[in-house]
Every structure is written in C-alpha cells, then in structure tokens.
mmCIF file of C-alpha atoms in Angstrom:
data_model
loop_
_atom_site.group_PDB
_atom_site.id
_atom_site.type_symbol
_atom_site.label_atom_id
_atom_site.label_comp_id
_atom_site.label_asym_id
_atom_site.label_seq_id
_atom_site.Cartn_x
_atom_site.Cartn_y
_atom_site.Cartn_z
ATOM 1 C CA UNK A 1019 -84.075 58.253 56.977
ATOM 2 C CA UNK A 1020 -85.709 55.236 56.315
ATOM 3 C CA UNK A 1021 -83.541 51.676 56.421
ATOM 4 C CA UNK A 1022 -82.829 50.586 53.272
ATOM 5 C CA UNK A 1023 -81.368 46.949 52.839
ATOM 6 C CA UNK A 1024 -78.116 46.385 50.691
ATOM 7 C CA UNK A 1025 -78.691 44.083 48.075
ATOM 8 C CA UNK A 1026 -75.387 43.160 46.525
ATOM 9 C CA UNK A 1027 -74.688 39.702 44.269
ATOM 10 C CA UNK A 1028 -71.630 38.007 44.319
ATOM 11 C CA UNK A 1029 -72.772 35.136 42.408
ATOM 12 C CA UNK A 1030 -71.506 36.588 39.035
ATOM 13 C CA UNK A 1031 -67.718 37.505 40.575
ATOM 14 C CA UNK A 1032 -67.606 33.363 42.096
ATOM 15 C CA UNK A 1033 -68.570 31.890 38.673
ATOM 16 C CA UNK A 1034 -66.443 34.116 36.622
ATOM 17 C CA UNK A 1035 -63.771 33.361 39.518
ATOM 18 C CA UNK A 1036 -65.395 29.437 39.014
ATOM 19 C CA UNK A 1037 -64.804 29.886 35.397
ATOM 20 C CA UNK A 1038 -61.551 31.095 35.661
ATOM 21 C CA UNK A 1039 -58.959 29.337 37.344
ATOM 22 C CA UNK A 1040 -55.568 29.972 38.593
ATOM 23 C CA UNK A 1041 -53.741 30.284 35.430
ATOM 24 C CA UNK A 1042 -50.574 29.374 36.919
ATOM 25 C CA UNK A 1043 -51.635 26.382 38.669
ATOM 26 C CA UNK A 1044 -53.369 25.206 35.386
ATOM 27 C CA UNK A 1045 -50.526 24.703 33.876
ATOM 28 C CA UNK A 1046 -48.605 23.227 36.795
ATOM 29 C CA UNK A 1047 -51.240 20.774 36.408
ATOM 30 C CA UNK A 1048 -50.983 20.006 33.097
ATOM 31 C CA UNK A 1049 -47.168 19.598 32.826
ATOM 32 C CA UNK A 1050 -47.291 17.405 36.122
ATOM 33 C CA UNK A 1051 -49.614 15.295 33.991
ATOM 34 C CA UNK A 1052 -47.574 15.434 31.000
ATOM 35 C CA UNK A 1053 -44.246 14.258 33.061
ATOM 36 C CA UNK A 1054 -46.623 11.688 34.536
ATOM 37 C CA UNK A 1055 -46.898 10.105 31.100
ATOM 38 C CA UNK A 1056 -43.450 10.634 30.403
ATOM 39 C CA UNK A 1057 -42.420 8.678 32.732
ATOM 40 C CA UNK A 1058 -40.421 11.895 34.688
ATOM 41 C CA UNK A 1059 -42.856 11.503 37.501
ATOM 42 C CA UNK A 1060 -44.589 9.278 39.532
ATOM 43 C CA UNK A 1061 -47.869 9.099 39.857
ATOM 44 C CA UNK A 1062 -48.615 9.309 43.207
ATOM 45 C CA UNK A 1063 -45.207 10.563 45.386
ATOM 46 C CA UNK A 1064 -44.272 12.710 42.516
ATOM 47 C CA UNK A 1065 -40.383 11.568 43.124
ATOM 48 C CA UNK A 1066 -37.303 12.112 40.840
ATOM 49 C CA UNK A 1067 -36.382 8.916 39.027
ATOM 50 C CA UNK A 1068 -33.592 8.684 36.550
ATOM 51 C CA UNK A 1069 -33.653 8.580 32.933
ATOM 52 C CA UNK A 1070 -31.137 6.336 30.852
ATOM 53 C CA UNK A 1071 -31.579 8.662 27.725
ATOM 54 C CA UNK A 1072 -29.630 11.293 26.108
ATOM 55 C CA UNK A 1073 -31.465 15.011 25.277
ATOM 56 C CA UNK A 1074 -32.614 17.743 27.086
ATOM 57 C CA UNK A 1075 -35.970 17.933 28.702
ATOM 58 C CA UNK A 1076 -39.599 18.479 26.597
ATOM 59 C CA UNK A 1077 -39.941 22.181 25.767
ATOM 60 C CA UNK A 1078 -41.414 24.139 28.469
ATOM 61 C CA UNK A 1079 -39.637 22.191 31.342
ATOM 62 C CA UNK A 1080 -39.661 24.935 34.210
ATOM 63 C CA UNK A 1081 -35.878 24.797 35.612
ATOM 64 C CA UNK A 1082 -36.776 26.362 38.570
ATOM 65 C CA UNK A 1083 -39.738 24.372 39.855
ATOM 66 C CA UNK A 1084 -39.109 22.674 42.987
ATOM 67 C CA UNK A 1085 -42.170 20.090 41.927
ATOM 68 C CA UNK A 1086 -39.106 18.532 39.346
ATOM 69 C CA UNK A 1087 -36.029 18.901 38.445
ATOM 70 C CA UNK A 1088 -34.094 17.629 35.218
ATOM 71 C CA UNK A 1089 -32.499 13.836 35.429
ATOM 72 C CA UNK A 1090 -28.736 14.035 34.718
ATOM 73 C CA UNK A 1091 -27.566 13.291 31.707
ATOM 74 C CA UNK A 1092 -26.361 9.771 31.520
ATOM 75 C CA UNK A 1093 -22.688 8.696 31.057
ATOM 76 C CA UNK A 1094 -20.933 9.215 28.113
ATOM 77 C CA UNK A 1095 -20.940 6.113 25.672
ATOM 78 C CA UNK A 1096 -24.688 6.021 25.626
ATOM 79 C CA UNK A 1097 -26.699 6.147 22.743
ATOM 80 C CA UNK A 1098 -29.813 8.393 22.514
ATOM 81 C CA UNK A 1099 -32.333 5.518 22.498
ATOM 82 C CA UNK A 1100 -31.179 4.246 26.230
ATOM 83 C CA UNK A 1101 -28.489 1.718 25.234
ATOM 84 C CA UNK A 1102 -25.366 2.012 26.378
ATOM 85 C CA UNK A 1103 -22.087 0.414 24.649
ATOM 86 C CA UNK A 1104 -22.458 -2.183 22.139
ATOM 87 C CA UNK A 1105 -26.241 -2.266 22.483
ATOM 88 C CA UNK A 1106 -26.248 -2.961 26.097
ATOM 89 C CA UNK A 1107 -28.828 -1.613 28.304
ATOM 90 C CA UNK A 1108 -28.660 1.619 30.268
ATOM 91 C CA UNK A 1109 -28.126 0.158 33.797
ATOM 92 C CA UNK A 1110 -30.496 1.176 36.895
ATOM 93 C CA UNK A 1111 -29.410 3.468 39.326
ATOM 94 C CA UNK A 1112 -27.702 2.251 42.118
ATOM 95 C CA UNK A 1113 -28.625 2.501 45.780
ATOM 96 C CA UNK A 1114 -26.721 4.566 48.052
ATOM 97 C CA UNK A 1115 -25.362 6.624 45.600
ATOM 98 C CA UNK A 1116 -27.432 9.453 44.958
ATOM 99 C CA UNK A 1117 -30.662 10.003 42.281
ATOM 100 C CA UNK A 1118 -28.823 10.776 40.000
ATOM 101 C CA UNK A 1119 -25.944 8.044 39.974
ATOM 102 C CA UNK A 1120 -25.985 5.722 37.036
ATOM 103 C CA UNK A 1121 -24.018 2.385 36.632
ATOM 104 C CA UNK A 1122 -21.533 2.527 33.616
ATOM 105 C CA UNK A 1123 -22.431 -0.538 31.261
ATOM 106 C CA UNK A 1124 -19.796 -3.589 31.637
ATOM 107 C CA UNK A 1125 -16.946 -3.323 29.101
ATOM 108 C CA UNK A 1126 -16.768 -5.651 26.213
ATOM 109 C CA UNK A 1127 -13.824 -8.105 27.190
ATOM 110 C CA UNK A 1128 -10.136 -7.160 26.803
ATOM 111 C CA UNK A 1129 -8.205 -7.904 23.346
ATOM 112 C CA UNK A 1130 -6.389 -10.191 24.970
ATOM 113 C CA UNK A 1131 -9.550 -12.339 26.005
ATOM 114 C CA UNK A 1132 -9.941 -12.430 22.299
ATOM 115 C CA UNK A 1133 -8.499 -15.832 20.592
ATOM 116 C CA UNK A 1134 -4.679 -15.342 19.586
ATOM 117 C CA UNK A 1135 -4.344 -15.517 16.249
ATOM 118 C CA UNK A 1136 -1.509 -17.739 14.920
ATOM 119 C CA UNK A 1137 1.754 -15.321 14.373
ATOM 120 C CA UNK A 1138 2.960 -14.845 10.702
ATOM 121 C CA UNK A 1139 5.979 -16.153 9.951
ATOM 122 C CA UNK A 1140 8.828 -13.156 9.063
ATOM 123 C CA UNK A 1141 10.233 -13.351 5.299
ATOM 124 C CA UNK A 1142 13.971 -14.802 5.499
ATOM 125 C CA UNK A 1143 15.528 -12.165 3.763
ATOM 126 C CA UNK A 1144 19.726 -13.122 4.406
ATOM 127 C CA UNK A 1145 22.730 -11.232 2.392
ATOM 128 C CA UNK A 1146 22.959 -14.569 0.180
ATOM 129 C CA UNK A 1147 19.273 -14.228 -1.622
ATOM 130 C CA UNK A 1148 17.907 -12.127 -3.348
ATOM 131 C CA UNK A 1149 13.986 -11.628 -4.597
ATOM 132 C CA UNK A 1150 13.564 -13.383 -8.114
ATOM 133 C CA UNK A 1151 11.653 -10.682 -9.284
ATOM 134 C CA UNK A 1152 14.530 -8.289 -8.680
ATOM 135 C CA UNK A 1153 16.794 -9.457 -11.098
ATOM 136 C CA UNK A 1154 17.051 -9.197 -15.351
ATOM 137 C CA UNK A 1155 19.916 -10.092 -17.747
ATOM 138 C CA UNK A 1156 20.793 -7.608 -20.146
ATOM 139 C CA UNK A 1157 22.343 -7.934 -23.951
ATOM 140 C CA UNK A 1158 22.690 -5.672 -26.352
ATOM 141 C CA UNK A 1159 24.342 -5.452 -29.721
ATOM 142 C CA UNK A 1160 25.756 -2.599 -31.450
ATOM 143 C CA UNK A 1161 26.620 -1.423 -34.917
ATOM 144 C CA UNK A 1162 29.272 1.079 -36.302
ATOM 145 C CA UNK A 1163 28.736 4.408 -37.063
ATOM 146 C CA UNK A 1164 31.312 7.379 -37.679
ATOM 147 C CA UNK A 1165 33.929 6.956 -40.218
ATOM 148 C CA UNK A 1166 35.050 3.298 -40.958
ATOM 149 C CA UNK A 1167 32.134 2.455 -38.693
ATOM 150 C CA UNK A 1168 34.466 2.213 -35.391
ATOM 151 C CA UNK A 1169 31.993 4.009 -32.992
ATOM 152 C CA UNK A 1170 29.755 1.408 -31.231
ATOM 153 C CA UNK A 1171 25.926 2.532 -30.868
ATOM 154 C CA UNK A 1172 23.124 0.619 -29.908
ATOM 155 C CA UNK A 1173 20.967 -0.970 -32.366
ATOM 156 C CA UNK A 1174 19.204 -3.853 -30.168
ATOM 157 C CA UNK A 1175 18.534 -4.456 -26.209
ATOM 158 C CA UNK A 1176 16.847 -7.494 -24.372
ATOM 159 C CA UNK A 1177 16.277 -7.890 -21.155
ATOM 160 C CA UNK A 1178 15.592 -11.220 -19.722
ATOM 161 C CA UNK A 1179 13.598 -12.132 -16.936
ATOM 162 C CA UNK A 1180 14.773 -14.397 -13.833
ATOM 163 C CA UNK A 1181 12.956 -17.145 -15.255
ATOM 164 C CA UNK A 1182 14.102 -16.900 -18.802
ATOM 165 C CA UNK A 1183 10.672 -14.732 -20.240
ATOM 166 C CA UNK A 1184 11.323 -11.801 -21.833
ATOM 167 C CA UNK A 1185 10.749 -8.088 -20.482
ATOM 168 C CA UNK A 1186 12.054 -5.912 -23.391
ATOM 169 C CA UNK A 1187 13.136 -6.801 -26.997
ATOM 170 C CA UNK A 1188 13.411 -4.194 -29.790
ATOM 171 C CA UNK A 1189 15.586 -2.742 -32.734
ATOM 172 C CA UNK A 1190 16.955 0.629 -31.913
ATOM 173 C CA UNK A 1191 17.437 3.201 -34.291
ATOM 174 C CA UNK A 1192 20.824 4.927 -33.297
ATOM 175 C CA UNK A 1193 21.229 9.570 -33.852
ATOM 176 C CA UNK A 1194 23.735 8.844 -36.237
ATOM 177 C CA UNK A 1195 23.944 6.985 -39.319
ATOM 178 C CA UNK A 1196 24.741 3.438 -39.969
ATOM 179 C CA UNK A 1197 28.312 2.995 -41.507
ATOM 180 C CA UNK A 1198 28.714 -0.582 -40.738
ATOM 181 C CA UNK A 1199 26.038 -3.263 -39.667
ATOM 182 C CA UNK A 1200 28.456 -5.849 -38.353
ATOM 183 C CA UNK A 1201 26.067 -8.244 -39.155
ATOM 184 C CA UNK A 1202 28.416 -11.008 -38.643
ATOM 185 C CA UNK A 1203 28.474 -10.307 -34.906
ATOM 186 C CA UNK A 1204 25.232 -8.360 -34.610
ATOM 187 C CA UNK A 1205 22.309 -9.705 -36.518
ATOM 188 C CA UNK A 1206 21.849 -6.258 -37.050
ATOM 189 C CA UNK A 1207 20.494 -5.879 -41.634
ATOM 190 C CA UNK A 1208 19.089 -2.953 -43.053
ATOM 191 C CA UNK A 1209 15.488 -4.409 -42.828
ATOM 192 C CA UNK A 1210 15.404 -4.082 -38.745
ATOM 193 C CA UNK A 1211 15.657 -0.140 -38.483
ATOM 194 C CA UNK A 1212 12.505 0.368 -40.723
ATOM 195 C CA UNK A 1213 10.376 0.669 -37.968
ATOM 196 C CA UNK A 1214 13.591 0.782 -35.527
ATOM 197 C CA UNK A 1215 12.608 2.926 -32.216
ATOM 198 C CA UNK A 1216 14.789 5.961 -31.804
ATOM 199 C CA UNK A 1217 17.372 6.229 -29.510
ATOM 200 C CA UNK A 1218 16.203 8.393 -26.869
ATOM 201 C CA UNK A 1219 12.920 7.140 -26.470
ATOM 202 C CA UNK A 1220 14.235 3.656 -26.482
ATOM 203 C CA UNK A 1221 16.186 4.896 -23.393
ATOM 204 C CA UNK A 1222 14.223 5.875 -21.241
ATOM 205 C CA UNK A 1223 12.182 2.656 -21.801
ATOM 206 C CA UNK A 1224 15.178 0.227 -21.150
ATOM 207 C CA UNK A 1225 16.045 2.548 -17.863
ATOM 208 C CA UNK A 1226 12.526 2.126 -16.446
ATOM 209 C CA UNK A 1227 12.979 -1.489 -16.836
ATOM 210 C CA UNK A 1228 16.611 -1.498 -15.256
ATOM 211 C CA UNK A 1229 15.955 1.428 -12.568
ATOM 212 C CA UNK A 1230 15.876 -0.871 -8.900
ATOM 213 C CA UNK A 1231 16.906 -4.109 -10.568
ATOM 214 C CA UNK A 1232 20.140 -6.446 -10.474
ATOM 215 C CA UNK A 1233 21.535 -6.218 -13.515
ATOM 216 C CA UNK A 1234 23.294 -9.027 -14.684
ATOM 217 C CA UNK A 1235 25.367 -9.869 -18.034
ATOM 218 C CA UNK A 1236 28.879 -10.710 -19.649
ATOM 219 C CA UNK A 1237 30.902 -7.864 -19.929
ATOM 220 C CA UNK A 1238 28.238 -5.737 -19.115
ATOM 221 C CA UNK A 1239 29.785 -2.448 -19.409
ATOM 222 C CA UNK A 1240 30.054 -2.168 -22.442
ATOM 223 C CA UNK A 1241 26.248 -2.510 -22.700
ATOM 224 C CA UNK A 1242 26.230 0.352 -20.324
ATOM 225 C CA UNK A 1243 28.227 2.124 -22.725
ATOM 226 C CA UNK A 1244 26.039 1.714 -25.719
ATOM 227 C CA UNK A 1245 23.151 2.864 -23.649
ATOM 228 C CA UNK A 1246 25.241 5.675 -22.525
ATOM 229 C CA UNK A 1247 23.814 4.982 -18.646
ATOM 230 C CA UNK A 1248 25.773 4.106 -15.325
ATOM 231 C CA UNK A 1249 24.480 1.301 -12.974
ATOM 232 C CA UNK A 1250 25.393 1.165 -9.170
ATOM 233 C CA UNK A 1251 28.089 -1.631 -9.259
ATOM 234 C CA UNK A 1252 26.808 -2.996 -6.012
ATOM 235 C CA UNK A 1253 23.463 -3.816 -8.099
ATOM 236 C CA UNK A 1254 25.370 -5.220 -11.007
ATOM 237 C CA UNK A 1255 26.782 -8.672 -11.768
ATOM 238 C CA UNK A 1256 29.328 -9.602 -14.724
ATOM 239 C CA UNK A 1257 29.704 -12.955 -16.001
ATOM 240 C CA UNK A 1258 33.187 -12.420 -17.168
ATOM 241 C CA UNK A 1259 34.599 -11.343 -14.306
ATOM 242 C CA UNK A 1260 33.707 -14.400 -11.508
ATOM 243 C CA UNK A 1261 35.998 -16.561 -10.576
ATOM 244 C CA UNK A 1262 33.546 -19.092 -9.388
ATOM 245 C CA UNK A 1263 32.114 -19.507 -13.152
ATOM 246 C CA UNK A 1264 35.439 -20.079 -14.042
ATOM 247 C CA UNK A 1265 36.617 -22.470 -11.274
ATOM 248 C CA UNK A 1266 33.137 -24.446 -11.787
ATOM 249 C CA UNK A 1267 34.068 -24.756 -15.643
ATOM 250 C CA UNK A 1268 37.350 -25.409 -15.421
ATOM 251 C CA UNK A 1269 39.023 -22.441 -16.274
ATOM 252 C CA UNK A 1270 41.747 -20.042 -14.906
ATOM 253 C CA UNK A 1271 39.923 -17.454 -12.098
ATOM 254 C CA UNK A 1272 41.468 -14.828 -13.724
ATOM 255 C CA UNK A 1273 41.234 -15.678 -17.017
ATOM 256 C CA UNK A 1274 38.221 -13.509 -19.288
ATOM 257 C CA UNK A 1275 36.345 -16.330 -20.717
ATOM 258 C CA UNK A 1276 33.502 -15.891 -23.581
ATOM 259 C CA UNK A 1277 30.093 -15.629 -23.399
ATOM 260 C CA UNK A 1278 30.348 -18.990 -25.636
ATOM 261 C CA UNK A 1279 32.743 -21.500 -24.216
ATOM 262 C CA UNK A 1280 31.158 -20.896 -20.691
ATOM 263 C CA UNK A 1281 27.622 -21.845 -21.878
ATOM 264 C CA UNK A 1282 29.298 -25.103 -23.469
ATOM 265 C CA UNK A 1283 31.230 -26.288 -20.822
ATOM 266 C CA UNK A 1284 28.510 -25.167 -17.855
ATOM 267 C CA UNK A 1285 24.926 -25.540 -19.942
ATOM 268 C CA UNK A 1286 25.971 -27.898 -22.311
ATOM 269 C CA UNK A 1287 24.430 -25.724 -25.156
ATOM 270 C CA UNK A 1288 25.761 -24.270 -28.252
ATOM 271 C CA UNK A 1289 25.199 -20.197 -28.542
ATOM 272 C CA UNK A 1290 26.411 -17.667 -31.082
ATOM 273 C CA UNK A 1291 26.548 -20.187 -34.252
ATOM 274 C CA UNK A 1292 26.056 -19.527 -38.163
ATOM 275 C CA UNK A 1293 26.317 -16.900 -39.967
ATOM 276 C CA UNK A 1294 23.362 -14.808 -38.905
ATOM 277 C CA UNK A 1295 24.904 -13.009 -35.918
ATOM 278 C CA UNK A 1296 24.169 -13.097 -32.582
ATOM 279 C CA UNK A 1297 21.102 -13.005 -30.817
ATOM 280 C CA UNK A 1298 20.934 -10.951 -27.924
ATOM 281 C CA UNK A 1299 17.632 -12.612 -26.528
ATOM 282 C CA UNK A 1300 19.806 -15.930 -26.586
ATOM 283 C CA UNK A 1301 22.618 -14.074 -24.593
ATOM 284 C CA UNK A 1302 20.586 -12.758 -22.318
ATOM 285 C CA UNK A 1303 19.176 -16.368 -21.545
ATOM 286 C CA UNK A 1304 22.532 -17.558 -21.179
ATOM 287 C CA UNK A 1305 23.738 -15.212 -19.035
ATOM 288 C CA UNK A 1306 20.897 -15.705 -16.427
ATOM 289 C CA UNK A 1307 21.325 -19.744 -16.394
ATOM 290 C CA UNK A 1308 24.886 -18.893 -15.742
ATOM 291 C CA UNK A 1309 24.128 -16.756 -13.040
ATOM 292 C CA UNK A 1310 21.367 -19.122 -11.121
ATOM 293 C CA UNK A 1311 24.610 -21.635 -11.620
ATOM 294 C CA UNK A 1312 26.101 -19.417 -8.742
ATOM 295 C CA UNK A 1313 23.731 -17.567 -7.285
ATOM 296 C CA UNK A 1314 23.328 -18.263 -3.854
ATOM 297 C CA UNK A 1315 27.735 -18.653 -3.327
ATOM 298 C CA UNK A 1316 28.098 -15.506 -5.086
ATOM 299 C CA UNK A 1317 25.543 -13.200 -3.645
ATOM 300 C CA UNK A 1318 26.495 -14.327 0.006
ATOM 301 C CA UNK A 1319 30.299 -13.028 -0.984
ATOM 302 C CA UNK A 1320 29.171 -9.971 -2.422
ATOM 303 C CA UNK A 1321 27.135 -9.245 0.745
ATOM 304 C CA UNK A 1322 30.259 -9.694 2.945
ATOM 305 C CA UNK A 1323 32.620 -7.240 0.646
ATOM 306 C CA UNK A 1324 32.221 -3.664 2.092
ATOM 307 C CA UNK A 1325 29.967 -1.604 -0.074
ATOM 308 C CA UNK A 1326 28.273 -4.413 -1.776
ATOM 309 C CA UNK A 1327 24.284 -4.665 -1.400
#
C-alpha cells in the first residue's frame, strides 16, 4: 500500500479558538476593570481598600471571587454620600486594625460645652396673691314675681373685671312673669325685657364666665340664689362679711354694713343715689375697689384657714 501523507489543518480550530476567548475570564476581566474605575481596586496590586459609603456592591459583584471581596459597610451614623455625622467626613481606616476597620467621626461637643443660658426666674405664686385675671365682681338685681311679687328672680347680672372693665352686662328675662319691678331698688322698667335674654340661656353664659374664677361681691349669696347656682366658698369672697373692711372703715367687725356706707367711708364716693335704682355695673365696681382695699391681708388669712384655696 502506497504511503499516503496526512494532511490535516488546524488553522481554522486556533482562530475560531483565537476568536473565541475564555468566556469566563472575559468577564473577570471586565469587572476587574470596572472595580478599577470604581475605585474597589487598585490598579496594579489589586488590594482591598475600604469604602466610606453606604449601599451594596454594583450588580453583578461575584461574592465568591477570591480576586475581591465586598468593603464592610461603614458605621452607623453615616450618610450615603460618605459623610459621616453632621457633615463630617468618613474617616480613613486605621492601621493595625484590620481592612475593614473604620474610625467613628468625632462627636459634636457635649450640651454642656454649649453656653449656659441664663435660668428663668420661677413665678412667686404665695397663699396671699392671687392672678388678676382670676378674679370678677358680681351684682345682680332682681325683681318680684309670684303673688304680691315676693319671689326674687333675676332680671340683670354684671360681672366686673379686676381692673374695673366689664365682662358681662345684660337684662334677663326671668320663666315667670313680672309682678313687681322694684324699680326703686332695681332699675329694673318694663322697657329693659323687650329684648331681655331668657333665663336659661343667660345662665349658662354668666356660669362660663364665673366657672374657675374668684368670685367676689356684697352679700353674694343671694346673687347665687337668683342665679339658682352654688360657688365653692373657698373661691368666693363677701364684702359684708370681713371684718377687716369694717375695722379699716371704722365699723363694728361683726356688724353687716351696706354696700353704700362702706364705699363712702373707704372710696370716698357716693353709690346707689336718686330715684332710678341701682346699678349693678356700679356695684360691681364698688365691690372690686373694696376688695383690692384688702386684698393681699385677706387672701393670706384665707390661705391659712383649713379648707380655704
């Protein structure tokens, strides 16, 4: 048999081979070159370096390549853009500690580094004061009603202010009828309960007014009684019934002085004169001058009684 030669070409299989790479290695290549850029890697050594920044790795990121591995995540308190606490810069890593150590960003100072500021003085609140604001005088008058007009119902209210303006003034229209205006005493005509406000919802206006409030006036129950309500007597002052207006005009402690003769011998002012009747705004006045007269004496005695204040 004749020699025959073996002509076989392996040109094609080393360019195709030439042609087509290592798949694997390829892309090795090409995420090395990526973390390169990143900043993950170094350029030449390839080393782990530490990353001040918050977020997981670029998609792709092989966790099991031994080429890289993931920088730890840096402590918490920094922000996603590198800083770390109040702005600050993410600190480098320090040496002898381990890649992946980072160095916590200083602290801002303590509070008390801060400048003190100056301390607010407390309120002196003692048993002998109490808040302006707290307190209103309170007159009313009342006509007759019933047979003969002997039942008492309320047909005005004011109540003054500590400073002598006026919180509530009106005419009040009482459930039953009018028998007897007592105008002489009153004020009270025919004329005022035109446009009077009833009863009830006159009320529950004066009792808003009065709820939480000192309450002071002259014989001031029977107020009370006319606006069929109770006050706490620990929140109540009567003008009739201190002895220190009474030693401070002149007159017996135990005596029940008027409204009138008090505000003429203490004020110096004439109340309750003519023949139009009384005005309960003037009253009301009175009674709160009277009451400043002895304020700060009277409310330190009713603070030491036992359940006063």
């Amino acid at each position: 048999m004749a020699d025959f030669a073996l002509n076989l070409d392996f040109s094609a299989g080393a360019s195709q081979k030439q042609a087509h790479p290592n798949l694997k290695h390829q892309h090795f290549l090409k995420r090395r070159a990526y973390l390169e850029r990143k900043g993950y890697l170094h350029k030449k050594q390839g080393a782990r370096v530490q990353v001040a920044r918050r977020g997981s790795p670029p998609s792709g990121w092989n966790a099991g390549s031994r080429a890289c591995q993931p920088a730890r995540a840096p402590p918490s308190g920094f922000c996603a853009n590198g800083t770390g606490i109040a702005g600050t810069a993410a600190k480098a890593p320090q040496k002898g500690t381990g890649p992946a150590a980072q160095r916590v960003p200083e602290r801002p100072p303590p509070i008390a580094d801060h400048p003190k500021r100056a301390p607010v003085p407390a309120a002196n609140a003692t048993s002998s004061s109490v808040k302006p604001y707290k307190c209103v005088a309170l007159d009313c008058e009342m006509v007759g009603t019933g047979q003969g007009g002997k039942r008492s119902e309320l047909a005005r209210c004011s109540v003054i202010g500590y400073d002598g303006d006026l919180v509530y003034d009106k005419y009040i229209l009482p459930p039953n009828p009018i028998t007897d205006y007592r105008t002489r005493w009153s004020g009270i005509r025919r004329q005022h309960m035109r446009n009077a406000t009833p009863f009830k919802l006159a009320q529950k206006e004066i009792l808003k007014v009065l709820c939480g409030k000192i309450v002071i006036g002259h014989a001031v129950h029977n107020d009370f009684k006319a606006l069929n309500y109770f006050h706490p007597p620990s929140m109540t002052r009567d003008t009739s019934k201190i002895p220190l207006l009474n030693r401070k005009a002149g007159f017996p402690e135990k005596e029940s002085v008027s409204l009138k003769r008090l505000t003429k011998q203490l004020l110096h002012r004439d109340i309750q004169v003519g023949k139009q009747g009384h005005s309960s705004v003037e009253d009301a006045r009175a009674t709160m001058e009277l009451y400043k007269l002895v304020e700060a004496q009277w409310e330190r005695e009713a603070g030491d009684q036992p359940g006063q204040k």
